[in-house]
Short mmCIF file of C-alpha atoms in Angstrom, two decimals:
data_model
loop_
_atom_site.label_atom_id
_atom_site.label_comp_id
_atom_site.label_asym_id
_atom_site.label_seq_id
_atom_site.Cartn_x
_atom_site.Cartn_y
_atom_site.Cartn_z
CA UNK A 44 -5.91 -58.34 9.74
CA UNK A 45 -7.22 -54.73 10.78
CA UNK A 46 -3.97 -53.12 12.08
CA UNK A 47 -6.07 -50.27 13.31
CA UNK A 48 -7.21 -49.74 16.99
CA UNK A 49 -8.64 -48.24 19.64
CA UNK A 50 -8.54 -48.68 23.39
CA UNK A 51 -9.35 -46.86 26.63
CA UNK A 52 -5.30 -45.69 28.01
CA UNK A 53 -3.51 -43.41 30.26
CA UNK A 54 0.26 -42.15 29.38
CA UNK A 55 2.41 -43.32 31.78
CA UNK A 56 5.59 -41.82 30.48
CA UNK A 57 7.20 -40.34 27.14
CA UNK A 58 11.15 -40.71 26.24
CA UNK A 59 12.84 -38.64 23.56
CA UNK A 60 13.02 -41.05 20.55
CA UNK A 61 15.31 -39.58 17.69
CA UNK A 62 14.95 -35.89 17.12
CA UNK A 63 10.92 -35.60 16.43
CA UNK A 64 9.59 -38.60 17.89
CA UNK A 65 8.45 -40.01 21.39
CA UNK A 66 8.81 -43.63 23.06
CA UNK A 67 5.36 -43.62 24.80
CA UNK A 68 4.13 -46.34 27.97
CA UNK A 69 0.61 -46.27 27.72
CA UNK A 70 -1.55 -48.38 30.44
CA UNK A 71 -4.41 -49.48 28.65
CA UNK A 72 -7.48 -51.29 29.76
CA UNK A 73 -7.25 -54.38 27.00
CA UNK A 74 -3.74 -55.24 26.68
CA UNK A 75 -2.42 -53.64 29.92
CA UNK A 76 0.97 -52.19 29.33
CA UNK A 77 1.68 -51.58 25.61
CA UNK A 78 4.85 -49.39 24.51
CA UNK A 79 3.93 -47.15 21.16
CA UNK A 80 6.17 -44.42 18.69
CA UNK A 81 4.41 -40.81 18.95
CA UNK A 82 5.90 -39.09 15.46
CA UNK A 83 6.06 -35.34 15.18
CA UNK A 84 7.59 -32.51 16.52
CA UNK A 85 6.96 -30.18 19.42
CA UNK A 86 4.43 -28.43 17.40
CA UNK A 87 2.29 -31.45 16.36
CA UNK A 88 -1.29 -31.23 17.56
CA UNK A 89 -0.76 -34.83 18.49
CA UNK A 90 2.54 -34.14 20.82
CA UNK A 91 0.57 -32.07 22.87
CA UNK A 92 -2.44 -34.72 23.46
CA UNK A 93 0.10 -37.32 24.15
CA UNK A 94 1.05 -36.08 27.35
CA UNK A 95 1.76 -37.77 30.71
CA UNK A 96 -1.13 -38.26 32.87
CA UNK A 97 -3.25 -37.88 30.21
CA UNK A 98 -5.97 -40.59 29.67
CA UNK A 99 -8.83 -41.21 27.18
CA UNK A 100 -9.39 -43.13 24.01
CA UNK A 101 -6.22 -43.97 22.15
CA UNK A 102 -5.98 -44.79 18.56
CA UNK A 103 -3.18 -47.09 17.68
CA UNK A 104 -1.51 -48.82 14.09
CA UNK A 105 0.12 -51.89 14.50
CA UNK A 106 3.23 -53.14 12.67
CA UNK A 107 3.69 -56.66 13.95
CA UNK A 108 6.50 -57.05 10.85
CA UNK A 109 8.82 -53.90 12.46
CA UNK A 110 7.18 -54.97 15.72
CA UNK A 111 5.83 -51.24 16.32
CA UNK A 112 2.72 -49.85 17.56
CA UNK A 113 2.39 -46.13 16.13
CA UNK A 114 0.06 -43.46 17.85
CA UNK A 115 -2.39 -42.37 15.39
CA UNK A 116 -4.86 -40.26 17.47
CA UNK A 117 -5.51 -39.13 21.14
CA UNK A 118 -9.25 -38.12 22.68
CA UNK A 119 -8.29 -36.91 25.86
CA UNK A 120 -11.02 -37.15 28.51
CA UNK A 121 -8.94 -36.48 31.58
CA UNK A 122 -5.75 -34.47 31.89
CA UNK A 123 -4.85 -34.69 35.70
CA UNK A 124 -3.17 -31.04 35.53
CA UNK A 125 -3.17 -31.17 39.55
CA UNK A 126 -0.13 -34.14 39.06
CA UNK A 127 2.37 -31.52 37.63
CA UNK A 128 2.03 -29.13 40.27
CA UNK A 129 1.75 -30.90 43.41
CA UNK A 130 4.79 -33.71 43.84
CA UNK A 131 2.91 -35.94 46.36
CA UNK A 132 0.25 -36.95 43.66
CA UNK A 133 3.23 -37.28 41.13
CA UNK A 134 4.46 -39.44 42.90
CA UNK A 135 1.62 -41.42 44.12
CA UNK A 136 0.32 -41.99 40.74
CA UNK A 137 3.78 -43.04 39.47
CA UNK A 138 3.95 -45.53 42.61
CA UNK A 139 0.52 -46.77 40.82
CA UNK A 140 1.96 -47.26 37.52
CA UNK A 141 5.08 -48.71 38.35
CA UNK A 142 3.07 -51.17 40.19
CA UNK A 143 0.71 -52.02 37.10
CA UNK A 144 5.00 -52.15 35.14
CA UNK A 145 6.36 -54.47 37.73
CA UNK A 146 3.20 -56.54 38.34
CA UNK A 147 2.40 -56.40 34.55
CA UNK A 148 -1.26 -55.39 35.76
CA UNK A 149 -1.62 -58.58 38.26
CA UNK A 150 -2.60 -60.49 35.25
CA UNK A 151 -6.06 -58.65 34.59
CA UNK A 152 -5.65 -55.88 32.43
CA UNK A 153 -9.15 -54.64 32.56
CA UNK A 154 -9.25 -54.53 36.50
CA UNK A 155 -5.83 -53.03 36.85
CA UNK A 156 -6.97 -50.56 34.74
CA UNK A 157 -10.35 -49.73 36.62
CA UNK A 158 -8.78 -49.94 39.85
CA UNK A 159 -5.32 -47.35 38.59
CA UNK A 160 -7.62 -44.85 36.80
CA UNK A 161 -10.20 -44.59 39.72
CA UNK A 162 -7.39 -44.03 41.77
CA UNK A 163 -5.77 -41.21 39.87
CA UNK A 164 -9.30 -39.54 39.19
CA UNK A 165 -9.76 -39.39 42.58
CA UNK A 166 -6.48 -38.12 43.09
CA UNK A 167 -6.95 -35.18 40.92
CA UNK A 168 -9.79 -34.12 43.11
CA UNK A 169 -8.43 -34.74 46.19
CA UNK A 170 -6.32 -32.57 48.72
CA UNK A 171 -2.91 -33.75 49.90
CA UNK A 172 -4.29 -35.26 52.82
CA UNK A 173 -6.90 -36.97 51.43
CA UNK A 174 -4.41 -38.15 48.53
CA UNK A 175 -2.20 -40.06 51.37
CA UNK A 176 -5.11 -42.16 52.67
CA UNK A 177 -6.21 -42.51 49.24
CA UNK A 178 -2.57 -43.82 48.61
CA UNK A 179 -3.40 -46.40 51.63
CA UNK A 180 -6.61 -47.45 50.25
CA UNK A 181 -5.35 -48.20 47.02
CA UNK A 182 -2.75 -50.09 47.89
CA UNK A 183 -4.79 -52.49 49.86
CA UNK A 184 -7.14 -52.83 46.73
CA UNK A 185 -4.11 -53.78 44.84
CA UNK A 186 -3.28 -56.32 46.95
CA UNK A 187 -6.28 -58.03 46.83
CA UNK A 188 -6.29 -57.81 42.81
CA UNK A 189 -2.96 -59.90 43.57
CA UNK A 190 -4.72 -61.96 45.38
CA UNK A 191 -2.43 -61.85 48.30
CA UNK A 192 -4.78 -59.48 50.82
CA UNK A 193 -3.87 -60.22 54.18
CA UNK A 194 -6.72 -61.68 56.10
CA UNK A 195 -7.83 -59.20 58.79
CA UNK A 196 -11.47 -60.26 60.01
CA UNK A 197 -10.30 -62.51 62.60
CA UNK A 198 -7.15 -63.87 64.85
CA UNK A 199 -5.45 -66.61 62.49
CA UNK A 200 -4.57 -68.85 66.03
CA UNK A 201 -7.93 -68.53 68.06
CA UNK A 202 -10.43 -66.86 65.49
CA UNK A 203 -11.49 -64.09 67.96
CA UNK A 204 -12.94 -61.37 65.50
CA UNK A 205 -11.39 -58.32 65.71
CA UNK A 206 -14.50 -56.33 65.77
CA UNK A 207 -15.97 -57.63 69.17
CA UNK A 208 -17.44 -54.58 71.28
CA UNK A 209 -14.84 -55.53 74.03
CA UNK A 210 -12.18 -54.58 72.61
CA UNK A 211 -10.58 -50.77 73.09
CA UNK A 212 -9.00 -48.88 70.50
CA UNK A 213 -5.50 -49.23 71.91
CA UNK A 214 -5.21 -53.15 71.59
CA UNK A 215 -2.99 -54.65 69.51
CA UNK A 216 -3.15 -56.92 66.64
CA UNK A 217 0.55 -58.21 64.97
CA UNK A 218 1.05 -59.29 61.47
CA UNK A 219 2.58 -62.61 60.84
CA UNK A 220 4.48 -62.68 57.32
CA UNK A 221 4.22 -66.64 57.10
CA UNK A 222 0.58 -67.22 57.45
CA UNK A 223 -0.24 -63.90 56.08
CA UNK A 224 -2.91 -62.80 58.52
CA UNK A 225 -3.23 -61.13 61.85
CA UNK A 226 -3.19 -62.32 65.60
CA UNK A 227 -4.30 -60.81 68.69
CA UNK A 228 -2.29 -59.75 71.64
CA UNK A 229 -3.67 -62.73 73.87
CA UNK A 230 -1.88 -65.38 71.11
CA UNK A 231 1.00 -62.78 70.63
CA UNK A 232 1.88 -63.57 74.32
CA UNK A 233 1.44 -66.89 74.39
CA UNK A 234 4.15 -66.73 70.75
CA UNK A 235 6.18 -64.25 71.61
CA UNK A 236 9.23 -65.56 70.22
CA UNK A 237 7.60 -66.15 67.41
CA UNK A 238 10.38 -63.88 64.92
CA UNK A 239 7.98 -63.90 61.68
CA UNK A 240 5.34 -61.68 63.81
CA UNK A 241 6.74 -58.23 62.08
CA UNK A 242 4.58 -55.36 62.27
CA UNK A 243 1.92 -54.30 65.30
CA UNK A 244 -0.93 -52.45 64.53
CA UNK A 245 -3.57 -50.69 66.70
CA UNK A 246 -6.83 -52.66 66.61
CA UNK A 247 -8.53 -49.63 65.20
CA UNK A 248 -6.09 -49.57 62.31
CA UNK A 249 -6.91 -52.84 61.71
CA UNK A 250 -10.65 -52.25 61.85
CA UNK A 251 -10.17 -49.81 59.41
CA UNK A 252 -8.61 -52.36 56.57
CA UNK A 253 -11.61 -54.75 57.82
CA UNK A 254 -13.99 -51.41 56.11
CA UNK A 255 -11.48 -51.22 53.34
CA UNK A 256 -12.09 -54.48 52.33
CA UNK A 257 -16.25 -54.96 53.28
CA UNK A 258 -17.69 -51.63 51.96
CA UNK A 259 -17.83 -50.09 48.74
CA UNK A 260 -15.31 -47.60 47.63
CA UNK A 261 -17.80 -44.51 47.90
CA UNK A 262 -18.46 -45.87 51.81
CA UNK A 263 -14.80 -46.61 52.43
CA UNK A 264 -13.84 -42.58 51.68
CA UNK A 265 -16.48 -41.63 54.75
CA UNK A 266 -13.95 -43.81 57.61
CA UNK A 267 -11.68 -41.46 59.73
CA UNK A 268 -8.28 -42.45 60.41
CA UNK A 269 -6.01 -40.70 62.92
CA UNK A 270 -2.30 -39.98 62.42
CA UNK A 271 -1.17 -42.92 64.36
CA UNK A 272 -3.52 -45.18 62.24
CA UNK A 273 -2.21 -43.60 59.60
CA UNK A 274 1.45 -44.05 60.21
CA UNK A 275 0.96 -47.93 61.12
CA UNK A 276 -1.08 -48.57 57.89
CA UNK A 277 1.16 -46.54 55.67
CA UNK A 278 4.44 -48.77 57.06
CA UNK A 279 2.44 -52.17 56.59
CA UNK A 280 1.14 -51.74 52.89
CA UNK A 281 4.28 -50.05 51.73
CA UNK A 282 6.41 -53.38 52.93
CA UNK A 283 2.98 -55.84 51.89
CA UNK A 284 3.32 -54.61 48.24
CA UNK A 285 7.12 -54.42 47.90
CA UNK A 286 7.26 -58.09 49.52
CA UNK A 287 4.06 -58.83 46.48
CA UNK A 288 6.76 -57.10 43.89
CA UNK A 289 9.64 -59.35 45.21
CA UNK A 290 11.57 -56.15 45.00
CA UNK A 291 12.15 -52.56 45.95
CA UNK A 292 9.98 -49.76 44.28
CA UNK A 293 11.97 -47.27 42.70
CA UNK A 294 9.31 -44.38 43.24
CA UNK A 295 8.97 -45.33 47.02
CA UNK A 296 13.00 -45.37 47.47
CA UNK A 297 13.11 -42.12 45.58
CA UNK A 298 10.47 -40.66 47.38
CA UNK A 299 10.79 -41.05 50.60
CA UNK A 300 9.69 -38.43 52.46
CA UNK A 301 7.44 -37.29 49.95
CA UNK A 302 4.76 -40.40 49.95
#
């Protein structure tokens, strides 16, 4: 059995392990989440390769019979230096990780992996602002790698779309948790007491998940979103993946405020 490997990985985190040696989370693009032993001290070449954020090729050896994976080697291809000096994207991309953690990569390693890293490469480039609808944009993606995207192209009662001309930007559209899909405000009145009817959203923040989920990633950055939108969207997704989780997320709990 060839106990040597290689595999495309970002570091999610590093605990102290002993005196010399690191407890490493790596997200990698074959296996997903893999935890590995990083030996040496602070002034091994390797300890300062193997740092958070980092990603690149990683080369692992496997001990199935101490049931250890040791780092061997680290090409670095992206550090993300931007994540250590501005705490928004620090936290977003830990959000992203302790999504791929919890989820344990929504059962597709290879597509969790594209998804995450595309999402803190863009990131890196991006200005705060930008970062924060990037945030919303990514979590919708996630939530379709979940397989648990709300469907937003149409009212779930009377199947009006929600991108007829008719419609001005100040309608509103209401998000029913049970059926997982979106209504308009002429079925919202007829079910008003309808309790599992949870969040409103301005039909142009809705039209703006219906781009999210129709155009390709490069065409999706071009849509504008006001602050309202904004607000709206960032309340939905935030409780649509913590519902998808089961649980609450430590990194939006402890950064509140922040994201």
């Amino acid at each position: 059995m060839n106990r040597s490997y290689s595999d495309s990985a970002t570091v999610i985190s590093l605990k102290p392990l002993g005196e010399n040696n690191q407890s490493v989370t790596l997200l990698t693009k074959s296996k997903g989440i893999i935890y590995a032993t990083l030996y040496g001290g602070p002034k091994s070449r390797l300890r300062s390769l193997v740092s958070q954020w980092h990603s690149g090729t990683i080369f692992l050896y496997d001990t199935p019979e101490k049931n250890q994976i040791k780092i061997s080697d680290f090409d670095v291809k992206n550090y993300h230096v931007s994540f250590g000096e501005n705490l928004f994207k620090n936290y977003a991309a830990s959000l992203a990780c302790e999504l791929a953690i919890k989820t344990r990569c929504a059962g597709s390693p290879e597509h969790c992996w594209h998804l995450i890293n595309g999402f803190l490469d863009g990131l890196e480039l991006a200005n705060e602002n930008q970062g924060h609808v990037g945030l919303i944009r990514f979590l919708w993606r996630y939530l379709a790698l979940l397989g648990i995207q709300p469907q937003v192209h149409d009212c779930g009662i009377c199947g009006k779309s929600f991108l007829e001309p008719l419609l001005t930007p100040d309608c509103k559209t209401y998000y029913n948790i049970v059926e997982n899909n979106f209504i308009c405000a002429d079925c919202f009145s007829n079910e008003n007491q309808n309790h599992n009817l949870l969040f409103s959203l301005d039909i142009s923040a809705l039209q703006y998940l219906i781009g999210l989920s129709v155009l390709e990633p490069s065409e999706a950055r071009k849509l504008k979103i006001d602050r309202q939108d904004y607000n709206q969207l960032k309340e939905l997704v935030f409780f649509l993946i913590e519902n998808a989780v089961g649980s609450k997320l430590n990194t939006i709990e402890i950064g509140v405020g922040i994201l």
